[in-house]
């Protein structure tokens, strides 16, 4: 039987052990940030490539051009003639054109209500049945009357109608093609794709009288310019951080840049020099869009249904005309037509550095996990600390007692009782406090998702004021009504950090960017400790913590970007009602409760720490 040295058991009482976790947590955060900053380097990011060989991007000759240009100009003239007319006349024109080229046409009405405002309209779509198909698969070509910037998409609409006439003459299609015309770029596409998958509210969104097969992909045309363009901007961010299969993005880049010589841009990086700084800015812009979870175009609504989609937007003033854009779309559709099954071979989780460089989830995920694990490390340390004796005299009193024998799995140790002493943990108050803090998160979640638009700014100001007051009132109430012990305070912080680390670790596998950004903003909560001996310093630290509260971050971010808090909250509420956005659930039910708990625990009463640790 082996004998264990008592010195090993003494390690659990060694105060130096409990001094390590804060340093380990700081190292995890620092390594996580450095890991992310290394990703744009060539040694850590890879060249993009096509995984699905059946796509054969750029391998076909495109024929769109010639007389089709005259047709496009005629359609554009008709569109401009009715641009200021009532929506019914616009849809009548689209329906007439689609029927004239031999497509089956249907309409769909919808009406969303968000923040007291109505978002309604009518979608028009036509279906081109594939001569070589059996109506089990379909591709969608989308154009909205108004793009995300509320500009008239005159050339985009004319181009889609021209392509409908052009595609109808070809007999090579093995998948149905759906031509969708929506009045706007946010509510209309979402209503249509919801109804296509029978996931809509029948009371406010009309059902689709015509359907085809499973959607294999979608392409959105955004061409508001009235002149030739220089390059194409590819938008690919979906709702809640979802991304299309990387093969679809690579196919569009290969066709536009490789086959037709049209430069491609992403994340609004108009002058991308492909150096470290440009790659880092592109990656961070993509992370912000993914973290916010908002839709960046009509394509975003297709992502929740596993329909890969992108938006092509014309940029600049150059020599590329409508026919060049049409050839890009024709070639992309020819590639999608070659698909034997749904996109699956390439990556669905990635960060793009440029149109030619990316990193996959296996490379970037550790950075968010390291930031999240710092909370778990500190939570474990607090749990151990809460089980230690409160007073040194208790340990000294037991040090002269008779040694005890500890036996475990055939190993024996003889040690004084002081080395094996444990303290009973009183967890009712800590568990209740953390549970109440998280349930309180539903209050701002409900307020900001249901407040009318005219009252949104006053609701935000009121809540921001109450948010400052509640941290101090919470500390006062906890001190005078609950009178928690030192151990209970440790357990409150332990459970709060444990839940935060658990939530962020799970979130990182679904929305890496949101988990990383929230984890970084919450990192100070790991290291902030009560300072009962210096209330002035504690007050200053609490003011600093106010700067990382969700309301403060919303205000500071809006000020930096030139966007009012009202606009941010209205878009979030619209996303909640229309897109199914759950970013605010993370903000108000994960981030805010952890911040509130950390702020309240910053100023406990002095008498709670009179006992030595």
Coordinates of C-alpha atoms in Angstrom, one line a residue:
X1 CA 0.0 0.0 0.0
X2 CA 1.6 3.3 -1.1
X3 CA 2.1 6.2 1.3
X4 CA 1.1 9.7 0.2
X5 CA 3.2 12.5 1.6
X6 CA 1.2 15.0 3.7
X7 CA 2.8 17.8 1.7
X8 CA 0.6 16.9 -1.2
X9 CA -2.5 17.3 0.9
X10 CA -1.1 20.5 2.2
X11 CA -1.2 22.0 -1.3
X12 CA -4.9 22.4 -1.1
X13 CA -4.4 24.9 1.8
X14 CA -1.5 26.6 0.2
X15 CA -2.6 30.3 -0.4
X16 CA -0.2 30.5 -3.3
X17 CA -2.4 28.0 -5.3
X18 CA -5.4 30.4 -5.2
X19 CA -3.2 33.3 -6.4
X20 CA -2.6 31.6 -9.7
X21 CA -6.2 31.6 -11.3
X22 CA -6.4 35.3 -11.9
X23 CA -3.0 35.1 -13.8
X24 CA -4.2 32.1 -15.7
X25 CA -7.4 33.9 -16.7
X26 CA -5.4 36.9 -17.8
X27 CA -3.1 34.7 -19.9
X28 CA -6.1 33.0 -21.5
X29 CA -7.6 36.3 -22.5
X30 CA -4.3 37.7 -23.8
X31 CA -3.5 34.5 -25.8
X32 CA -7.1 34.5 -27.2
X33 CA -6.7 38.0 -28.5
X34 CA -3.2 37.4 -29.9
X35 CA -4.4 34.2 -31.5
X36 CA -7.1 36.2 -33.4
X37 CA -4.5 38.9 -34.4
X38 CA -2.3 36.2 -36.0
X39 CA -5.0 34.8 -38.3
X40 CA -4.4 37.3 -41.2
X41 CA -0.8 36.1 -41.6
X42 CA -0.1 33.7 -44.4
X43 CA 1.0 31.0 -42.0
X44 CA -2.5 30.8 -40.5
X45 CA -4.9 31.6 -43.3
X46 CA -5.4 29.6 -46.5
X47 CA -6.1 30.2 -50.1
X48 CA -9.7 29.7 -51.1
X49 CA -10.6 26.8 -53.4
X50 CA -13.6 25.0 -54.8
X51 CA -14.4 21.8 -53.0
X52 CA -17.4 20.7 -55.1
X53 CA -16.0 19.6 -58.4
X54 CA -19.4 19.5 -60.1
X55 CA -19.7 23.3 -60.0
X56 CA -17.1 23.8 -62.7
X57 CA -17.2 27.6 -62.3
X58 CA -16.3 29.6 -65.4
X59 CA -16.1 26.5 -67.6
X60 CA -19.0 27.4 -69.8
X61 CA -19.3 30.1 -72.5
X62 CA -21.9 32.8 -71.7
X63 CA -24.1 34.1 -74.5
X64 CA -26.0 36.8 -72.7
X65 CA -25.6 40.0 -74.8
X66 CA -26.3 41.4 -78.2
X67 CA -30.0 42.0 -78.7
X68 CA -30.8 41.3 -75.0
X69 CA -29.3 44.8 -74.3
X70 CA -32.2 46.3 -76.2
X71 CA -34.7 44.3 -74.3
X72 CA -33.1 45.4 -71.0
X73 CA -33.3 49.0 -71.9
X74 CA -36.9 48.7 -72.8
X75 CA -37.7 47.0 -69.5
X76 CA -35.7 49.7 -67.7
X77 CA -37.7 52.4 -69.4
X78 CA -41.0 50.8 -68.3
X79 CA -39.8 50.4 -64.8
X80 CA -38.7 54.1 -64.5
X81 CA -42.1 55.1 -65.9
X82 CA -44.0 53.5 -63.0
X83 CA -41.3 54.0 -60.3
X84 CA -43.4 56.6 -58.5
X85 CA -46.8 54.9 -59.1
X86 CA -48.7 52.9 -56.4
X87 CA -47.3 49.5 -55.6
X88 CA -50.2 47.7 -57.4
X89 CA -49.1 49.2 -60.7
X90 CA -45.5 48.2 -60.2
X91 CA -46.6 44.6 -59.5
X92 CA -49.0 44.6 -62.5
X93 CA -46.1 45.5 -64.8
X94 CA -43.8 42.8 -63.4
X95 CA -46.6 40.2 -63.6
X96 CA -47.4 41.2 -67.2
X97 CA -43.8 40.9 -68.3
X98 CA -43.3 37.5 -66.5
X99 CA -46.4 36.1 -68.0
X100 CA -45.5 37.4 -71.5
X101 CA -42.3 35.3 -71.4
X102 CA -44.2 32.1 -70.6
X103 CA -43.7 31.8 -66.8
X104 CA -46.3 30.8 -64.2
X105 CA -46.8 33.9 -62.0
X106 CA -48.2 34.4 -58.5
X107 CA -48.4 37.0 -55.8
X108 CA -48.1 37.1 -52.1
X109 CA -49.2 39.7 -49.6
X110 CA -47.6 40.2 -46.2
X111 CA -47.7 42.6 -43.3
X112 CA -45.3 42.7 -40.4
X113 CA -45.6 44.9 -37.3
X114 CA -42.6 46.0 -35.4
X115 CA -42.2 48.8 -32.8
X116 CA -45.7 50.0 -33.7
X117 CA -44.8 50.4 -37.4
X118 CA -46.3 48.3 -40.2
X119 CA -44.0 46.8 -42.9
X120 CA -46.3 45.4 -45.7
X121 CA -46.3 44.9 -49.4
X122 CA -46.8 42.3 -52.1
X123 CA -44.2 40.0 -53.6
X124 CA -44.4 38.8 -57.3
X125 CA -42.7 35.7 -58.5
X126 CA -42.6 33.5 -61.5
X127 CA -41.4 29.9 -61.9
X128 CA -39.5 28.6 -64.9
X129 CA -40.0 24.9 -64.9
X130 CA -36.8 23.0 -65.9
X131 CA -37.1 21.2 -69.2
X132 CA -34.7 18.5 -68.0
X133 CA -35.9 18.4 -64.3
X134 CA -38.7 17.0 -62.3
X135 CA -39.5 20.0 -60.1
X136 CA -37.7 18.6 -57.1
X137 CA -35.0 21.3 -57.0
X138 CA -35.0 25.1 -57.6
X139 CA -32.7 28.1 -57.7
X140 CA -33.9 31.6 -56.8
X141 CA -33.0 34.9 -58.6
X142 CA -34.1 37.9 -56.5
X143 CA -34.4 41.6 -57.1
X144 CA -36.0 44.2 -54.9
X145 CA -37.6 47.4 -55.9
X146 CA -35.6 49.2 -53.2
X147 CA -32.2 48.0 -51.9
X148 CA -30.9 48.2 -48.4
X149 CA -30.1 51.9 -48.9
X150 CA -33.6 52.6 -50.2
X151 CA -32.3 53.2 -53.7
X152 CA -34.4 52.3 -56.7
X153 CA -32.9 49.0 -58.1
X154 CA -33.7 50.0 -61.7
X155 CA -31.1 48.1 -63.5
X156 CA -31.4 45.1 -61.2
X157 CA -35.1 44.7 -61.9
X158 CA -34.6 45.2 -65.6
X159 CA -31.8 42.7 -65.6
X160 CA -33.8 40.0 -63.8
X161 CA -36.8 40.4 -66.1
X162 CA -34.4 40.2 -69.1
X163 CA -32.8 37.1 -67.8
X164 CA -36.2 35.5 -67.2
X165 CA -36.9 36.0 -70.9
X166 CA -33.4 34.8 -71.8
X167 CA -33.4 31.7 -69.6
X168 CA -36.8 30.6 -70.9
X169 CA -35.3 30.0 -74.4
X170 CA -32.7 27.5 -73.0
X171 CA -33.4 23.8 -72.7
X172 CA -30.4 22.9 -70.5
X173 CA -31.9 23.6 -67.1
X174 CA -32.2 20.7 -64.8
X175 CA -33.4 22.8 -61.9
X176 CA -36.4 25.1 -61.8
X177 CA -35.6 28.8 -61.6
X178 CA -37.7 31.1 -59.5
X179 CA -37.7 34.9 -60.3
X180 CA -38.7 36.8 -57.2
X181 CA -39.5 40.5 -57.2
X182 CA -40.0 42.1 -53.7
X183 CA -40.9 45.7 -52.8
X184 CA -38.1 46.0 -50.2
X185 CA -34.9 44.2 -49.3
X186 CA -35.8 43.1 -45.7
X187 CA -39.4 42.1 -45.1
X188 CA -40.4 41.0 -48.6
X189 CA -37.8 38.3 -49.1
X190 CA -38.2 37.0 -45.5
X191 CA -42.0 36.7 -45.9
X192 CA -41.6 34.8 -49.2
X193 CA -39.0 32.3 -47.9
X194 CA -41.0 31.8 -44.7
X195 CA -44.1 31.0 -46.7
X196 CA -42.1 28.8 -49.1
X197 CA -41.2 26.6 -46.2
X198 CA -44.6 26.9 -44.5
X199 CA -43.1 28.6 -41.5
X200 CA -45.2 31.8 -41.7
X201 CA -48.0 33.3 -39.6
X202 CA -51.0 32.8 -41.8
X203 CA -52.8 35.8 -40.2
X204 CA -50.2 38.3 -41.5
X205 CA -48.4 36.5 -44.3
X206 CA -50.1 35.0 -47.3
X207 CA -49.4 31.5 -48.4
X208 CA -47.8 30.8 -51.8
X209 CA -50.1 29.5 -54.5
X210 CA -47.2 28.2 -56.5
X211 CA -44.2 26.3 -55.3
X212 CA -41.3 24.3 -56.7
X213 CA -38.8 21.9 -55.2
X214 CA -36.2 22.3 -52.5
X215 CA -34.2 25.5 -52.8
X216 CA -30.6 24.8 -53.7
X217 CA -29.3 28.4 -53.7
X218 CA -30.3 32.0 -54.2
X219 CA -28.7 35.0 -55.9
X220 CA -29.7 38.6 -55.2
X221 CA -29.1 41.3 -57.8
X222 CA -28.5 44.9 -56.5
X223 CA -27.8 47.2 -59.4
X224 CA -29.2 50.7 -58.5
X225 CA -26.6 52.6 -60.6
X226 CA -27.7 54.4 -63.8
X227 CA -24.3 54.1 -65.3
X228 CA -21.6 51.4 -65.8
X229 CA -19.9 49.9 -62.8
X230 CA -16.3 49.1 -61.9
X231 CA -16.5 46.1 -59.5
X232 CA -18.9 43.8 -57.6
X233 CA -19.4 43.7 -53.9
X234 CA -20.4 40.3 -52.5
X235 CA -22.5 40.3 -49.3
X236 CA -22.7 36.9 -47.6
X237 CA -23.5 37.6 -43.9
X238 CA -26.8 35.9 -42.8
X239 CA -29.1 36.3 -39.8
X240 CA -27.7 35.3 -36.5
X241 CA -24.2 34.9 -37.9
X242 CA -25.1 32.2 -40.4
X243 CA -23.0 32.0 -43.5
X244 CA -23.5 30.4 -46.9
X245 CA -21.3 27.5 -48.0
X246 CA -17.9 28.8 -49.0
X247 CA -18.2 27.1 -52.4
X248 CA -20.9 29.5 -53.4
X249 CA -18.8 32.6 -52.5
X250 CA -15.8 31.1 -54.3
X251 CA -17.9 30.3 -57.3
X252 CA -19.0 33.9 -57.6
X253 CA -15.4 35.2 -57.2
X254 CA -14.0 32.7 -59.7
X255 CA -16.6 33.6 -62.3
X256 CA -16.5 37.4 -61.8
X257 CA -12.8 37.9 -61.4
X258 CA -11.4 34.9 -63.1
X259 CA -13.7 34.4 -66.1
X260 CA -15.0 37.9 -66.8
X261 CA -12.3 40.1 -65.2
X262 CA -14.6 42.0 -62.9
X263 CA -12.9 42.9 -59.6
X264 CA -14.8 41.6 -56.5
X265 CA -15.0 43.3 -53.0
X266 CA -16.3 42.2 -49.6
X267 CA -17.1 43.9 -46.3
X268 CA -17.1 47.3 -48.0
X269 CA -13.3 47.2 -48.3
X270 CA -13.1 49.2 -51.5
X271 CA -9.3 49.4 -51.6
X272 CA -8.0 46.1 -50.4
X273 CA -4.2 45.9 -50.7
X274 CA -4.1 42.3 -49.4
X275 CA -1.5 43.2 -46.7
X276 CA -1.9 42.4 -43.0
X277 CA -3.8 45.5 -42.1
X278 CA -6.3 45.2 -44.9
X279 CA -6.9 41.5 -44.1
X280 CA -7.3 42.3 -40.4
X281 CA -9.8 45.1 -41.1
X282 CA -11.8 42.8 -43.4
X283 CA -11.9 40.0 -40.8
X284 CA -12.9 42.4 -38.0
X285 CA -15.7 43.9 -40.2
X286 CA -17.0 40.4 -40.9
X287 CA -16.9 39.6 -37.2
X288 CA -18.9 42.7 -36.3
X289 CA -21.5 41.9 -38.9
X290 CA -21.6 38.3 -37.8
X291 CA -21.7 39.2 -34.1
X292 CA -24.6 41.7 -34.6
X293 CA -26.5 39.0 -36.4
X294 CA -28.4 41.4 -38.6
X295 CA -29.3 40.8 -42.2
X296 CA -27.1 42.5 -44.7
X297 CA -29.3 42.0 -47.7
X298 CA -32.3 40.0 -49.1
X299 CA -30.1 36.9 -49.1
X300 CA -29.9 36.9 -45.3
X301 CA -33.5 35.6 -44.9
X302 CA -32.6 32.4 -46.8
X303 CA -29.9 31.3 -44.4
X304 CA -32.1 29.9 -41.5
X305 CA -33.5 27.4 -44.0
X306 CA -30.1 26.2 -45.1
X307 CA -30.4 27.8 -48.5
X308 CA -27.1 29.3 -49.5
X309 CA -27.4 32.8 -50.8
X310 CA -25.4 35.9 -51.6
X311 CA -26.0 39.4 -52.9
X312 CA -24.1 41.0 -55.8
X313 CA -24.0 44.8 -55.6
X314 CA -22.5 47.0 -58.4
X315 CA -19.9 49.4 -57.1
X316 CA -18.1 52.4 -58.6
X317 CA -18.0 54.0 -62.1
X318 CA -16.2 51.9 -64.7
X319 CA -16.6 50.2 -68.1
X320 CA -18.6 47.1 -67.0
X321 CA -22.2 47.4 -68.2
X322 CA -25.4 45.5 -67.6
X323 CA -24.5 42.8 -70.0
X324 CA -21.4 42.0 -68.0
X325 CA -23.5 41.6 -64.9
X326 CA -25.9 39.4 -66.8
X327 CA -23.1 37.1 -67.9
X328 CA -21.9 36.8 -64.3
X329 CA -25.4 35.7 -63.2
X330 CA -25.8 33.4 -66.2
X331 CA -22.5 31.7 -65.4
X332 CA -23.3 31.3 -61.7
X333 CA -26.6 29.8 -62.6
X334 CA -25.0 27.4 -65.0
X335 CA -22.7 26.3 -62.2
X336 CA -25.6 25.9 -59.7
X337 CA -27.4 23.9 -62.4
X338 CA -24.6 21.4 -62.3
X339 CA -25.0 20.6 -58.6
X340 CA -25.8 16.9 -58.0
X341 CA -26.8 17.5 -54.4
X342 CA -27.0 20.4 -51.8
X343 CA -23.9 22.4 -51.0
X344 CA -22.1 20.3 -48.3
X345 CA -18.4 19.8 -49.1
X346 CA -16.9 23.2 -48.3
X347 CA -17.0 25.2 -45.1
X348 CA -20.1 26.7 -43.4
X349 CA -18.0 28.3 -40.6
X350 CA -15.2 30.6 -41.7
X351 CA -13.7 34.1 -41.6
X352 CA -12.7 35.8 -44.8
X353 CA -9.6 37.9 -45.0
X354 CA -10.0 38.8 -48.7
X355 CA -11.7 37.3 -51.7
X356 CA -8.8 34.8 -51.9
X357 CA -7.9 34.1 -48.2
X358 CA -9.9 32.5 -45.4
X359 CA -9.6 30.7 -42.1
X360 CA -11.8 27.8 -41.1
X361 CA -13.4 27.1 -37.7
X362 CA -10.7 24.8 -36.5
X363 CA -8.2 27.6 -36.8
X364 CA -10.1 30.5 -35.2
X365 CA -12.3 28.8 -32.6
X366 CA -9.6 28.4 -29.9
X367 CA -9.4 32.2 -29.6
X368 CA -13.1 32.5 -28.4
X369 CA -12.7 29.3 -26.3
X370 CA -9.7 30.8 -24.5
X371 CA -11.6 34.0 -23.7
X372 CA -14.6 31.9 -22.5
X373 CA -12.5 29.5 -20.4
X374 CA -11.0 32.4 -18.3
X375 CA -14.4 32.7 -16.6
X376 CA -14.5 29.0 -15.9
X377 CA -11.0 29.0 -14.4
X378 CA -11.9 31.8 -12.0
X379 CA -15.3 30.2 -11.1
X380 CA -13.4 27.0 -10.1
X381 CA -11.0 29.0 -8.0
X382 CA -13.8 30.8 -6.2
X383 CA -15.6 27.5 -5.5
X384 CA -12.4 26.1 -3.9
X385 CA -11.9 29.3 -1.9
X386 CA -15.5 29.3 -0.6
X387 CA -14.8 25.9 1.0
X388 CA -11.8 27.0 3.0
X389 CA -12.0 27.7 6.8
X390 CA -12.8 31.3 7.5
X391 CA -10.5 32.0 10.4
X392 CA -6.9 31.0 11.0
X393 CA -7.6 30.3 14.7
X394 CA -9.8 27.4 13.6
X395 CA -6.9 25.9 11.8
X396 CA -4.5 26.6 14.6
X397 CA -6.9 25.0 17.1
X398 CA -7.1 21.8 15.1
X399 CA -3.4 21.7 14.3
X400 CA -2.6 20.1 17.7
X401 CA -5.4 17.5 17.3
X402 CA -4.7 13.8 16.7
X403 CA -3.6 13.1 13.0
X404 CA -6.1 11.3 10.8
X405 CA -5.5 8.6 8.2
X406 CA -6.7 9.3 4.7
X407 CA -7.1 6.3 2.4
X408 CA -8.1 6.4 -1.3
X409 CA -7.6 3.7 -4.0
X410 CA -5.0 1.8 -2.2
X411 CA -3.0 4.9 -1.2
X412 CA -2.7 6.1 2.4
X413 CA -1.7 9.5 3.9
X414 CA -1.4 10.6 7.5
X415 CA -2.2 14.3 8.0
X416 CA -3.5 16.7 10.6
X417 CA -7.2 17.6 10.5
X418 CA -6.4 21.1 9.3
X419 CA -5.3 19.8 5.9
X420 CA -8.6 17.9 5.3
X421 CA -11.0 20.3 6.9
X422 CA -13.9 21.6 4.8
X423 CA -16.6 24.2 5.3
X424 CA -20.2 23.6 4.5
X425 CA -21.4 25.8 1.6
X426 CA -24.6 27.7 2.0
X427 CA -25.9 27.9 -1.6
X428 CA -29.5 29.0 -1.3
X429 CA -28.9 32.7 -1.4
X430 CA -26.2 32.6 -4.2
X431 CA -28.3 30.4 -6.4
X432 CA -31.4 32.5 -5.9
X433 CA -29.4 35.8 -6.5
X434 CA -27.9 34.5 -9.8
X435 CA -31.3 33.1 -11.0
X436 CA -33.1 36.4 -10.2
X437 CA -30.4 38.4 -12.0
X438 CA -30.8 36.3 -15.1
X439 CA -34.6 36.4 -15.0
X440 CA -34.4 40.2 -14.7
X441 CA -32.8 40.2 -18.2
X442 CA -36.2 39.4 -19.7
X443 CA -37.3 42.9 -18.6
X444 CA -35.1 44.9 -21.1
X445 CA -35.5 42.1 -23.6
X446 CA -39.3 42.7 -23.6
X447 CA -39.1 46.5 -23.3
X448 CA -36.8 47.0 -26.3
X449 CA -38.6 44.5 -28.5
X450 CA -42.1 45.8 -27.8
X451 CA -41.7 49.6 -27.2
X452 CA -43.2 51.7 -29.9
X453 CA -40.9 53.6 -32.2
X454 CA -41.8 57.1 -30.8
X455 CA -41.1 55.9 -27.2
X456 CA -37.9 53.9 -28.0
X457 CA -35.4 56.7 -27.1
X458 CA -37.2 57.6 -23.9
X459 CA -37.3 53.9 -23.0
X460 CA -33.6 53.6 -23.6
X461 CA -32.8 56.8 -21.5
X462 CA -35.0 55.5 -18.7
X463 CA -33.5 52.1 -18.7
X464 CA -29.9 53.5 -18.9
X465 CA -30.6 55.6 -15.8
X466 CA -32.2 52.8 -14.0
X467 CA -29.3 50.5 -15.0
X468 CA -26.9 52.8 -13.1
X469 CA -29.1 53.1 -10.1
X470 CA -29.9 49.4 -9.9
X471 CA -26.3 48.4 -9.4
X472 CA -26.0 50.6 -6.3
X473 CA -29.5 49.9 -5.0
X474 CA -28.8 46.2 -5.5
X475 CA -25.6 46.4 -3.4
X476 CA -27.4 48.3 -0.7
X477 CA -30.3 45.8 -0.7
X478 CA -28.0 42.9 -0.6
X479 CA -26.1 44.4 2.3
X480 CA -29.1 45.4 4.5
X481 CA -31.7 42.7 3.7
X482 CA -29.8 39.5 2.8
X483 CA -26.6 40.2 4.8
X484 CA -24.6 37.5 2.9
X485 CA -21.5 36.0 4.3
X486 CA -18.1 36.2 2.7
X487 CA -18.6 32.6 1.4
X488 CA -22.0 33.5 -0.1
X489 CA -20.5 36.4 -2.0
X490 CA -17.8 34.2 -3.4
X491 CA -20.4 31.7 -4.5
X492 CA -22.5 34.4 -6.2
X493 CA -19.6 35.4 -8.3
X494 CA -18.6 31.8 -8.8
X495 CA -22.0 30.8 -10.2
X496 CA -22.3 34.0 -12.3
X497 CA -18.9 33.4 -14.0
X498 CA -19.6 29.7 -14.4
X499 CA -22.8 30.4 -16.3
X500 CA -21.1 33.1 -18.4
X501 CA -18.3 30.7 -19.4
X502 CA -20.7 27.9 -20.2
X503 CA -23.0 30.1 -22.3
X504 CA -20.1 31.6 -24.3
X505 CA -18.4 28.3 -24.9
X506 CA -21.6 26.9 -26.4
X507 CA -22.3 30.1 -28.3
X508 CA -18.8 30.1 -29.8
X509 CA -19.6 26.9 -31.9
X510 CA -22.6 28.6 -33.4
X511 CA -21.7 32.3 -33.6
X512 CA -18.0 32.7 -32.9
X513 CA -17.9 36.5 -33.4
X514 CA -20.7 37.2 -30.9
X515 CA -19.2 34.9 -28.3
X516 CA -15.7 36.5 -28.7
X517 CA -17.0 40.1 -28.6
X518 CA -19.2 39.5 -25.5
X519 CA -16.5 37.5 -23.8
X520 CA -14.0 40.3 -24.4
X521 CA -16.3 43.0 -23.0
X522 CA -17.1 40.8 -20.0
X523 CA -13.4 40.0 -19.2
X524 CA -13.0 42.7 -16.6
X525 CA -15.7 41.0 -14.5
X526 CA -13.2 38.2 -13.9
X527 CA -10.6 40.4 -12.2
X528 CA -12.7 43.0 -10.4
X529 CA -12.6 42.3 -6.7
X530 CA -14.4 44.0 -3.8
X531 CA -12.4 46.7 -2.1
X532 CA -14.0 47.2 1.4
X533 CA -11.0 49.2 2.7
X534 CA -11.2 51.8 0.0
X535 CA -14.8 52.7 -0.9
X536 CA -13.7 55.6 -3.1
X537 CA -11.6 53.4 -5.3
X538 CA -14.5 50.9 -5.4
X539 CA -16.8 53.7 -6.6
X540 CA -14.4 54.7 -9.4
X541 CA -14.1 51.0 -10.5
X542 CA -17.9 50.8 -10.5
X543 CA -18.1 53.8 -12.8
X544 CA -15.5 52.1 -15.1
X545 CA -17.7 49.0 -15.2
X546 CA -20.6 51.2 -16.3
X547 CA -18.7 51.8 -19.5
X548 CA -18.9 48.1 -20.4
X549 CA -22.6 47.7 -19.6
X550 CA -24.8 46.9 -22.6
X551 CA -26.6 50.4 -22.7
X552 CA -23.2 52.2 -22.6
X553 CA -21.8 50.0 -25.3
X554 CA -24.8 50.6 -27.5
X555 CA -24.5 54.4 -27.0
X556 CA -20.7 54.4 -27.5
X557 CA -20.8 52.2 -30.6
X558 CA -23.6 54.3 -32.1
X559 CA -21.7 57.5 -31.5
X560 CA -18.6 56.0 -33.1
X561 CA -20.5 54.7 -36.2
X562 CA -22.7 57.8 -36.4
X563 CA -25.9 55.8 -35.7
X564 CA -28.4 56.9 -33.0
X565 CA -29.3 54.4 -30.2
X566 CA -32.9 54.6 -31.4
X567 CA -31.9 53.4 -34.9
X568 CA -29.9 50.5 -33.4
X569 CA -32.8 49.4 -31.1
X570 CA -35.4 49.8 -33.8
X571 CA -33.4 47.5 -36.2
X572 CA -32.9 45.0 -33.3
X573 CA -36.6 45.0 -32.7
X574 CA -37.3 44.6 -36.4
X575 CA -34.9 41.7 -36.5
X576 CA -36.6 40.1 -33.5
X577 CA -40.1 40.4 -35.1
X578 CA -39.1 39.6 -38.8
X579 CA -35.8 37.8 -39.0
X580 CA -35.9 35.8 -35.7
X581 CA -32.8 37.6 -34.4
X582 CA -31.6 36.3 -31.1
X583 CA -28.6 38.6 -30.5
X584 CA -30.5 40.6 -27.9
X585 CA -31.2 37.4 -26.0
X586 CA -27.4 37.0 -25.5
X587 CA -27.0 40.7 -24.7
X588 CA -29.8 41.0 -22.1
X589 CA -30.0 37.4 -20.7
X590 CA -26.3 36.5 -20.6
X591 CA -24.1 39.6 -20.8
X592 CA -26.3 42.0 -18.7
X593 CA -26.9 39.7 -15.8
X594 CA -23.2 38.9 -15.5
X595 CA -22.4 42.6 -15.6
X596 CA -25.1 43.4 -13.0
X597 CA -23.8 40.7 -10.6
X598 CA -20.2 41.9 -10.9
X599 CA -21.2 45.5 -10.3
X600 CA -23.3 44.7 -7.2
X601 CA -20.5 42.6 -5.7
X602 CA -18.0 45.4 -6.1
X603 CA -19.1 47.2 -3.0
X604 CA -19.9 44.8 -0.2
X605 CA -19.9 46.0 3.5
X606 CA -16.6 46.2 5.3
X607 CA -17.7 43.8 8.1
X608 CA -17.9 40.9 5.7
X609 CA -14.2 40.9 5.2
X610 CA -13.0 41.3 8.8
X611 CA -12.2 37.6 8.9
X612 CA -8.9 36.6 7.4
X613 CA -8.9 34.2 4.5

